[in-house]
CSV table of C-alpha atoms in Angstrom, one decimal:
chain,number,residue,atom,x,y,z
A,1,MET,CA,-0.1,-0.2,-0.2
A,2,THR,CA,1.3,3.7,-1.5
A,3,PHE,CA,1.9,6.2,1.3
A,4,GLU,CA,-1.3,8.2,-0.6
A,5,GLU,CA,-3.6,5.1,0.3
A,6,ILE,CA,-2.4,5.1,3.9
A,7,TYR,CA,-3.1,8.3,3.8
A,8,ARG,CA,-6.5,7.9,2.2
A,9,GLN,CA,-8.0,5.8,4.5
A,10,GLU,CA,-6.9,6.3,7.2
A,11,TRP,CA,-7.0,10.5,7.5
A,12,GLY,CA,-10.8,10.3,8.4
A,13,GLN,CA,-9.8,7.9,11.6
A,14,VAL,CA,-7.0,10.0,12.6
A,15,VAL,CA,-9.2,13.7,12.1
A,16,ALA,CA,-12.0,11.9,14.1
A,17,THR,CA,-10.6,10.6,16.9
A,18,LEU,CA,-9.0,13.8,17.3
A,19,ILE,CA,-11.9,15.8,17.5
A,20,ARG,CA,-13.3,13.4,20.1
A,21,VAL,CA,-10.9,13.9,22.3
A,22,THR,CA,-9.7,17.4,22.0
A,23,GLY,CA,-13.4,19.0,20.5
A,24,ASP,CA,-11.0,20.6,18.6
A,25,TRP,CA,-11.3,20.9,14.7
A,26,GLU,CA,-8.4,23.2,14.3
A,27,LEU,CA,-6.2,21.9,16.1
A,28,ALA,CA,-7.5,17.9,15.8
A,29,GLU,CA,-6.5,18.6,11.4
A,30,GLU,CA,-3.2,20.2,12.4
A,31,ALA,CA,-1.9,17.2,14.6
A,32,ALA,CA,-2.9,14.7,11.9
A,33,GLN,CA,-1.0,16.3,9.3
A,34,GLU,CA,2.2,17.0,11.6
A,35,ALA,CA,1.5,13.2,12.2
A,36,PHE,CA,1.5,12.4,8.2
A,37,ALA,CA,5.0,14.7,7.9
A,38,ALA,CA,6.4,12.4,10.7
A,39,ALA,CA,5.4,9.5,9.0
A,40,LEU,CA,6.3,10.3,5.6
A,41,GLU,CA,9.9,11.2,7.4
A,42,ARG,CA,10.7,8.2,9.2
A,43,TRP,CA,8.4,5.1,7.1
A,44,PRO,CA,11.3,5.0,4.1
A,45,ARG,CA,13.6,4.3,6.7
A,46,ASP,CA,12.3,2.5,9.8
A,47,GLY,CA,9.0,0.9,7.1
A,48,VAL,CA,5.8,0.9,7.6
A,49,PRO,CA,4.1,-0.2,10.8
A,50,ASP,CA,1.7,-3.4,11.6
A,51,LYS,CA,-0.7,-0.7,12.0
A,52,PRO,CA,0.0,2.2,10.8
A,53,GLY,CA,-3.4,3.5,11.2
A,54,ALA,CA,-2.9,3.4,15.1
A,55,TRP,CA,0.6,4.5,15.0
A,56,LEU,CA,-0.3,8.3,12.9
A,57,THR,CA,-3.2,8.1,15.8
A,58,THR,CA,-0.8,7.9,18.5
A,59,THR,CA,1.3,10.1,17.2
A,60,ALA,CA,-1.2,12.5,16.5
A,61,ARG,CA,-2.4,12.7,19.8
A,62,ASN,CA,1.1,13.1,21.0
A,63,ARG,CA,1.2,16.2,18.9
A,64,ALA,CA,-1.8,17.6,20.3
A,65,ILE,CA,-0.8,17.4,24.0
A,66,ASP,CA,2.4,18.9,23.4
A,67,TRP,CA,0.4,21.7,21.7
A,68,LEU,CA,-1.9,22.0,24.5
A,69,ARG,CA,1.2,21.9,27.1
A,70,ARG,CA,2.3,24.9,25.7
A,71,GLU,CA,-0.6,26.3,25.1
A,72,ALA,CA,-2.4,25.6,28.8
A,73,VAL,CA,-2.6,28.8,30.9
A,74,GLY,CA,-5.4,28.0,32.7
A,75,THR,CA,-7.6,25.3,35.2
A,76,ALA,CA,-8.9,24.5,32.0
A,77,LYS,CA,-7.0,23.8,29.7
A,78,LEU,CA,-4.4,21.8,32.2
A,79,GLN,CA,-7.8,19.3,33.0
A,80,GLU,CA,-8.2,19.2,29.0
A,81,VAL,CA,-4.3,17.7,28.8
A,82,ALA,CA,-4.3,15.7,32.0
A,83,VAL,CA,-7.9,14.2,30.6
A,84,MET,CA,-5.9,13.3,27.3
A,85,THR,CA,-3.2,12.2,29.1
A,86,HIS,CA,-4.8,9.8,31.4
A,87,GLU,CA,-7.3,8.5,28.7
A,88,PRO,CA,-7.0,5.2,27.7
A,89,ASP,CA,-6.4,4.2,24.1
A,90,ALA,CA,-9.8,2.9,22.3
A,91,PRO,CA,-9.2,-0.1,19.7
A,92,TYR,CA,-8.5,1.2,17.2
A,93,ASP,CA,-10.9,-1.4,15.5
A,94,VAL,CA,-14.0,0.7,16.6
A,95,PRO,CA,-15.0,2.9,13.4
A,96,ASP,CA,-17.7,5.5,15.5
A,97,ASP,CA,-15.5,8.1,15.7
A,98,ARG,CA,-15.8,8.2,12.4
A,99,LEU,CA,-19.3,7.5,11.3
A,100,ARG,CA,-19.8,10.4,14.3
A,101,LEU,CA,-17.6,12.9,11.8
A,102,MET,CA,-19.3,11.7,9.1
A,103,PHE,CA,-23.3,12.5,10.7
A,104,THR,CA,-21.2,16.0,11.8
A,105,CYS,CA,-19.8,17.2,9.1
A,106,CYS,CA,-23.6,16.4,7.1
A,107,HIS,CA,-25.4,17.7,9.9
A,108,PRO,CA,-28.9,19.5,8.8
A,109,ALA,CA,-28.1,22.7,10.0
A,110,LEU,CA,-25.6,23.5,7.2
A,111,ALA,CA,-26.1,24.4,4.3
A,112,MET,CA,-25.3,21.6,1.5
A,113,GLU,CA,-22.0,23.3,0.5
A,114,ALA,CA,-20.3,23.6,3.8
A,115,ARG,CA,-21.4,20.1,4.1
A,116,VAL,CA,-20.0,18.9,0.9
A,117,ALA,CA,-16.8,21.0,1.8
A,118,LEU,CA,-16.6,19.6,5.7
A,119,THR,CA,-16.7,16.5,4.1
A,120,LEU,CA,-13.9,16.4,2.1
A,121,ARG,CA,-11.9,17.9,4.3
A,122,THR,CA,-12.7,16.6,6.9
A,123,LEU,CA,-13.1,12.7,6.5
A,124,ALA,CA,-11.2,12.7,2.6
A,125,GLY,CA,-8.2,15.1,3.6
A,126,LEU,CA,-9.1,17.1,0.8
A,127,SER,CA,-6.6,20.3,1.0
A,128,THR,CA,-8.6,23.3,1.3
A,129,ALA,CA,-6.7,23.9,-2.1
A,130,GLU,CA,-7.7,21.0,-3.4
A,131,ILE,CA,-11.4,21.3,-2.4
A,132,ALA,CA,-11.7,25.1,-4.1
A,133,ARG,CA,-10.4,23.6,-7.1
A,134,ALA,CA,-13.0,20.6,-7.6
A,135,PHE,CA,-15.6,23.7,-7.4
A,136,LEU,CA,-14.1,26.1,-8.8
A,137,VAL,CA,-14.4,29.1,-6.3
A,138,PRO,CA,-10.8,30.7,-5.1
A,139,GLU,CA,-9.0,28.8,-1.8
A,140,THR,CA,-9.8,32.4,-0.1
A,141,THR,CA,-13.8,32.2,-0.3
A,142,MET,CA,-13.6,27.4,0.5
A,143,SER,CA,-11.5,28.4,3.5
A,144,LYS,CA,-14.0,30.4,5.0
A,145,ARG,CA,-16.4,28.3,4.1
A,146,LEU,CA,-15.1,25.7,6.0
A,147,THR,CA,-14.0,28.2,9.0
A,148,ARG,CA,-18.1,29.0,8.9
A,149,ALA,CA,-19.3,25.7,9.5
A,150,LYS,CA,-16.7,24.9,11.4
A,151,GLN,CA,-18.0,27.7,13.9
A,152,LYS,CA,-21.4,26.2,13.6
A,153,ILE,CA,-20.7,23.6,14.9
A,154,GLN,CA,-19.8,24.7,18.0
A,155,HIS,CA,-21.2,27.8,18.4
A,156,ALA,CA,-25.0,26.0,17.4
A,157,GLY,CA,-23.8,23.0,19.6
A,158,ILE,CA,-24.2,20.8,17.3
A,159,PRO,CA,-23.3,17.5,19.0
A,160,TYR,CA,-20.3,15.2,17.7
A,161,ARG,CA,-22.6,11.9,17.9
A,162,VAL,CA,-24.3,9.3,15.6
A,163,PRO,CA,-27.6,10.6,16.7
A,164,PRO,CA,-29.9,8.3,18.8
A,165,SER,CA,-31.6,5.7,16.9
A,166,HIS,CA,-35.7,7.4,16.7
A,167,LEU,CA,-33.3,10.3,15.1
A,168,LEU,CA,-31.6,8.2,12.5
A,169,PRO,CA,-34.2,8.0,9.7
A,170,GLU,CA,-34.2,12.2,9.7
A,171,ARG,CA,-30.8,12.4,9.7
A,172,THR,CA,-29.5,10.2,7.3
A,173,PRO,CA,-30.8,11.6,4.4
A,174,ALA,CA,-29.0,13.9,4.8
A,175,VAL,CA,-25.4,12.1,4.7
A,176,LEU,CA,-26.4,10.8,1.7
A,177,ALA,CA,-27.5,13.5,0.1
A,178,VAL,CA,-23.9,14.9,0.7
A,179,LEU,CA,-22.2,11.7,-1.1
A,180,TYR,CA,-25.1,11.2,-4.1
A,181,LEU,CA,-24.0,14.9,-4.4
A,182,LEU,CA,-20.3,14.6,-4.0
A,183,PHE,CA,-20.1,11.5,-6.0
A,184,ASN,CA,-22.8,13.3,-9.4
A,185,GLU,CA,-20.0,16.7,-9.0
A,186,GLY,CA,-17.3,14.6,-10.0
A,187,TYR,CA,-18.5,12.2,-12.6
A,188,SER,CA,-20.6,15.4,-14.6
A,189,ASP,CA,-16.6,16.8,-14.7
A,190,ILE,CA,-14.0,14.8,-16.0
A,191,VAL,CA,-11.9,17.0,-14.4
A,192,ARG,CA,-13.1,16.8,-10.7
A,193,ASN,CA,-14.0,12.8,-11.3
A,194,SER,CA,-11.3,12.3,-8.2
A,195,LEU,CA,-14.5,13.6,-6.6
A,196,SER,CA,-16.3,10.5,-7.5
A,197,ALA,CA,-13.9,8.7,-6.5
A,198,GLU,CA,-13.9,9.7,-2.6
A,199,ALA,CA,-18.2,9.6,-2.6
A,200,ILE,CA,-17.7,5.2,-3.7
A,201,ARG,CA,-14.9,5.1,-0.5
A,202,LEU,CA,-17.0,7.4,1.3
A,203,THR,CA,-20.0,5.2,0.8
A,204,ARG,CA,-18.4,1.9,1.1
A,205,LEU,CA,-17.1,3.5,4.6
A,206,LEU,CA,-20.8,4.3,5.7
A,207,VAL,CA,-22.2,0.7,4.2
A,208,GLN,CA,-19.5,-0.3,6.4
A,209,LEU,CA,-20.4,1.8,9.7
A,210,MET,CA,-24.1,1.5,9.2
A,211,PRO,CA,-25.0,-2.4,8.0
A,212,ASP,CA,-28.6,-2.4,8.5
A,213,GLU,CA,-29.4,0.8,6.3
A,214,PRO,CA,-31.0,0.4,3.1
A,215,GLU,CA,-30.7,3.4,1.2
A,216,ALA,CA,-26.9,3.3,2.3
A,217,ALA,CA,-26.6,-0.1,0.1
A,218,GLY,CA,-29.2,1.6,-2.3
A,219,LEU,CA,-26.5,4.6,-3.3
A,220,LEU,CA,-23.9,2.8,-3.3
A,221,ALA,CA,-25.1,0.1,-5.9
A,222,LEU,CA,-25.7,3.3,-7.9
A,223,MET,CA,-22.5,4.8,-7.5
A,224,LEU,CA,-21.3,1.7,-9.1
A,225,LEU,CA,-22.7,0.8,-11.5
A,226,HIS,CA,-22.6,4.4,-12.7
A,227,ASP,CA,-18.9,4.4,-12.6
A,228,ALA,CA,-18.7,1.0,-13.9
A,229,ARG,CA,-19.3,3.3,-17.3
A,230,ARG,CA,-17.2,5.9,-16.9
A,231,GLU,CA,-14.5,4.9,-19.6
A,232,THR,CA,-17.0,4.7,-21.8
A,233,ARG,CA,-18.9,8.2,-21.7
A,234,LEU,CA,-16.1,10.0,-23.7
A,235,THR,CA,-13.5,10.2,-26.3
A,236,PRO,CA,-10.0,10.6,-25.9
A,237,ASP,CA,-10.1,13.8,-27.2
A,238,GLY,CA,-13.0,14.3,-24.7
A,239,GLU,CA,-15.7,14.5,-26.2
A,240,LEU,CA,-19.5,13.3,-24.6
A,241,ILE,CA,-20.2,9.6,-26.0
A,242,THR,CA,-24.0,8.6,-25.2
A,243,LEU,CA,-25.1,5.7,-23.5
A,244,GLU,CA,-26.7,4.7,-26.8
A,245,ASP,CA,-23.5,4.5,-28.5
A,246,GLN,CA,-20.7,4.0,-26.0
A,247,ASP,CA,-18.5,0.3,-26.6
A,248,ARG,CA,-20.4,-1.7,-24.0
A,249,THR,CA,-17.4,-4.1,-23.7
A,250,ARG,CA,-15.6,-1.8,-22.2
A,251,TRP,CA,-17.5,-1.6,-19.0
A,252,ASP,CA,-16.3,-2.5,-15.9
A,253,GLY,CA,-18.1,-5.8,-15.5
A,254,GLU,CA,-16.9,-6.7,-11.6
A,255,LEU,CA,-18.2,-3.3,-10.8
A,256,ILE,CA,-21.6,-4.2,-12.7
A,257,ALA,CA,-21.5,-7.7,-11.0
A,258,GLU,CA,-20.9,-5.8,-7.1
A,259,GLY,CA,-23.9,-3.5,-7.9
A,260,GLU,CA,-26.1,-5.7,-9.0
A,261,ALA,CA,-25.4,-8.1,-5.9
A,262,LEU,CA,-25.7,-5.4,-3.4
A,263,LEU,CA,-28.6,-4.2,-4.8
A,264,ASP,CA,-30.2,-7.8,-5.2
A,265,ALA,CA,-29.6,-8.3,-1.8
A,266,THR,CA,-30.9,-4.5,-0.2
A,267,LEU,CA,-33.9,-5.3,-2.2
A,268,ARG,CA,-34.7,-8.2,-0.7
A,269,ARG,CA,-35.1,-6.1,2.5
A,270,GLY,CA,-38.3,-5.1,1.5
A,271,ALA,CA,-38.0,-2.2,2.1
A,272,PRO,CA,-37.1,0.6,-1.0
A,273,GLY,CA,-35.8,3.6,-1.1
A,274,PRO,CA,-35.3,6.4,-4.2
A,275,TYR,CA,-31.5,5.5,-3.9
A,276,GLN,CA,-32.5,1.9,-4.4
A,277,VAL,CA,-34.9,2.2,-6.8
A,278,GLN,CA,-32.5,4.1,-9.1
A,279,ALA,CA,-30.0,2.1,-8.9
A,280,ALA,CA,-32.9,-0.4,-9.8
A,281,ILE,CA,-33.0,1.3,-12.9
A,282,ALA,CA,-28.9,1.9,-13.5
A,283,ALA,CA,-29.0,-1.9,-13.2
A,284,CYS,CA,-31.1,-1.7,-16.4
A,285,HIS,CA,-28.7,0.0,-18.1
A,286,ALA,CA,-25.7,-1.9,-17.1
A,287,THR,CA,-27.2,-5.7,-17.7
A,288,ALA,CA,-28.4,-4.5,-21.3
A,289,ARG,CA,-26.2,-6.6,-24.0
A,290,THR,CA,-27.1,-3.4,-26.4
A,291,ALA,CA,-28.8,-0.4,-26.7
A,292,ALA,CA,-31.6,-2.3,-28.2
A,293,ASP,CA,-32.0,-5.1,-25.1
A,294,THR,CA,-33.1,-1.9,-22.6
A,295,ASP,CA,-36.0,-3.0,-20.6
A,296,TRP,CA,-37.5,0.9,-21.4
A,297,PRO,CA,-41.2,-0.1,-20.2
A,298,GLN,CA,-39.3,-1.2,-16.7
A,299,ILE,CA,-37.4,1.8,-16.4
A,300,ALA,CA,-40.8,3.8,-17.0
A,301,ALA,CA,-42.4,2.1,-14.4
A,302,LEU,CA,-38.9,2.2,-12.2
A,303,TYR,CA,-39.1,6.5,-13.1
A,304,GLY,CA,-42.7,6.3,-11.9
A,305,GLN,CA,-42.1,4.7,-8.3
A,306,LEU,CA,-39.8,8.0,-7.3
A,307,LYS,CA,-40.7,11.4,-5.7
A,308,GLN,CA,-42.3,13.5,-9.5
A,309,THR,CA,-39.7,16.6,-10.0
A,310,PRO,CA,-39.7,18.5,-12.9
A,311,VAL,CA,-36.3,16.4,-13.9
A,312,ILE,CA,-37.6,13.0,-12.9
A,313,ALA,CA,-40.8,13.7,-15.0
A,314,LEU,CA,-38.2,14.5,-17.8
A,315,ASN,CA,-36.2,11.2,-17.3
A,316,ARG,CA,-39.6,9.2,-16.9
A,317,ALA,CA,-40.6,10.7,-20.3
A,318,VAL,CA,-37.2,9.5,-22.2
A,319,ALA,CA,-37.9,6.5,-20.9
A,320,ILE,CA,-42.2,6.4,-21.8
A,321,GLY,CA,-40.8,7.8,-25.2
A,322,MET,CA,-38.5,5.1,-25.5
A,323,ALA,CA,-40.7,2.6,-25.0
A,324,ASP,CA,-43.3,3.6,-26.9
A,325,GLY,CA,-42.1,6.1,-30.1
A,326,PRO,CA,-40.6,9.4,-29.9
A,327,GLY,CA,-44.5,11.0,-30.8
A,328,VAL,CA,-45.2,10.2,-27.3
A,329,GLY,CA,-42.0,11.2,-25.4
A,330,LEU,CA,-42.5,14.1,-27.2
A,331,ARG,CA,-46.0,15.4,-26.0
A,332,LEU,CA,-44.5,14.4,-22.6
A,333,VAL,CA,-41.6,16.8,-23.1
A,334,ASP,CA,-44.2,19.5,-24.6
A,335,ASP,CA,-45.8,19.4,-21.8
A,336,LEU,CA,-43.3,19.6,-19.1
A,337,SER,CA,-41.8,23.1,-21.8
A,338,ALA,CA,-43.8,26.2,-19.5
A,339,GLY,CA,-42.8,24.3,-15.9
A,340,PRO,CA,-39.7,24.8,-13.9
A,341,LEU,CA,-37.3,23.1,-16.5
A,342,THR,CA,-37.3,26.0,-18.8
A,343,GLY,CA,-33.2,26.8,-18.8
A,344,TYR,CA,-32.7,23.5,-17.7
A,345,HIS,CA,-30.5,22.5,-21.0
A,346,LEU,CA,-31.2,19.3,-20.7
A,347,LEU,CA,-35.3,20.2,-21.4
A,348,PRO,CA,-34.3,21.6,-25.2
A,349,ALA,CA,-31.7,18.7,-26.2
A,350,THR,CA,-34.4,15.8,-25.0
A,351,ARG,CA,-37.3,17.3,-27.4
A,352,ALA,CA,-34.1,18.2,-30.3
A,353,ASP,CA,-33.5,14.2,-29.8
A,354,PHE,CA,-37.5,13.2,-30.1
A,355,LEU,CA,-37.5,15.7,-32.9
A,356,ARG,CA,-34.3,14.3,-34.6
A,357,ARG,CA,-36.1,10.5,-34.1
A,358,LEU,CA,-39.0,11.9,-36.4
A,359,GLY,CA,-37.1,13.4,-38.8
A,360,ARG,CA,-38.5,17.2,-37.8
A,361,TRP,CA,-35.4,18.1,-38.8
A,362,SER,CA,-35.9,22.0,-38.9
A,363,GLU,CA,-37.6,21.7,-35.4
A,364,ALA,CA,-34.7,19.6,-34.3
A,365,ALA,CA,-32.0,22.0,-35.1
A,366,SER,CA,-33.9,24.8,-33.5
A,367,ALA,CA,-34.2,22.9,-30.0
A,368,TYR,CA,-30.5,21.8,-30.1
A,369,ARG,CA,-29.2,25.6,-31.4
A,370,GLU,CA,-31.3,26.6,-27.6
A,371,ALA,CA,-29.7,23.8,-25.7
A,372,ILE,CA,-26.3,24.5,-26.9
A,373,GLU,CA,-26.8,27.8,-25.5
A,374,LEU,CA,-28.2,26.3,-22.0
A,375,ALA,CA,-25.0,23.7,-21.9
A,376,GLY,CA,-22.8,24.2,-19.4
A,377,THR,CA,-19.8,22.1,-19.8
A,378,ASP,CA,-17.6,22.2,-23.4
A,379,ALA,CA,-18.3,18.1,-23.5
A,380,GLU,CA,-22.2,18.6,-24.1
A,381,ARG,CA,-21.5,22.3,-26.1
A,382,ARG,CA,-19.9,20.0,-28.3
A,383,PHE,CA,-21.8,16.8,-28.7
A,384,LEU,CA,-24.7,19.6,-29.7
A,385,GLN,CA,-23.3,21.3,-32.0
A,386,ARG,CA,-22.3,18.2,-33.3
A,387,ARG,CA,-25.7,16.8,-33.6
A,388,LEU,CA,-27.0,20.7,-34.9
A,389,SER,CA,-24.8,19.9,-37.8
A,390,GLU,CA,-26.8,16.2,-38.7
A,391,VAL,CA,-30.0,17.4,-38.9
A,392,SER,CA,-29.3,21.2,-40.6
A,393,VAL,CA,-28.0,18.8,-43.2
A,394,ARG,CA,-31.1,17.8,-43.4
A,395,ALA,CA,-33.6,20.4,-42.8
């Protein structure tokens, strides 16, 4: 295992333990950084310890104690040092600290952007600069967001603990929503695909820590089934490839098999939630040998089981159109045109695709032009421009 792999695996545990022991987020992170720096200096010379996580946690704890001793100016600080010095080390295999930290970072009292940033910083170990680059904001802006979030946790008295069982149903969705947003941020942009890897890693951790939570397993299955297609979504020069045109022989069969097995085991519990339903939709795509083999009626039925948000309604219209014909799909899309999806680039893009399939070339060209104006990434704009060129020749 490389040092970077150890860092990604152990950072969250070390920081979580230090936050529990010290109650100080900044001190915990600084002590953890010093511990990893010490490891980077010593391990190449002395060898990696049998239990690197335990070594890092002990080293970080000692650094925190040293800092508190230097800064102790009153009884309270001295008592804090005494508690840390005499507190017996907890068994390192107990993962509760990470679970506490995950629920603290994703507390519903925090804004969604703050939840995501804190999760990346404290559990994934990304630097402030890395997080800022991922979300396309200046490092100073991201630093302020992290500071405000930590201050809110402290001043609002947000508890550093897993909520009691009667609160878990209302708190767990906040954690899952952060992880799903994190995955999508990376999946939608090739430059930020490391975010998707971190989301999968953290969701695996959540499933490990909460094995009886079916929606956590459903979310992990959804991520794996999507991630299996990652390498086929773009050409080597960055051009977008639609699901219909992707080379299915290059999909990651191991990820698909893992996602399917996880989904099947979760669905057998008989408590399907939205992430499990979305994973079932992803499985329909991932297991179709060709685009023509896709079970569109089943996909449409599954979309019908989800809360009908505007985006879900659009996706359901696509599935129905693929099952019953582009004319039916176009009518459903047109019914959505005057609603909250106005300005959403996939609405005119979907309409253009149905018009293209119907051979209504001039109308398709007009819809593609509208979609190009609204598209959010260069890859999407280039793809839509290619489609526009194809239909314009026939118009």
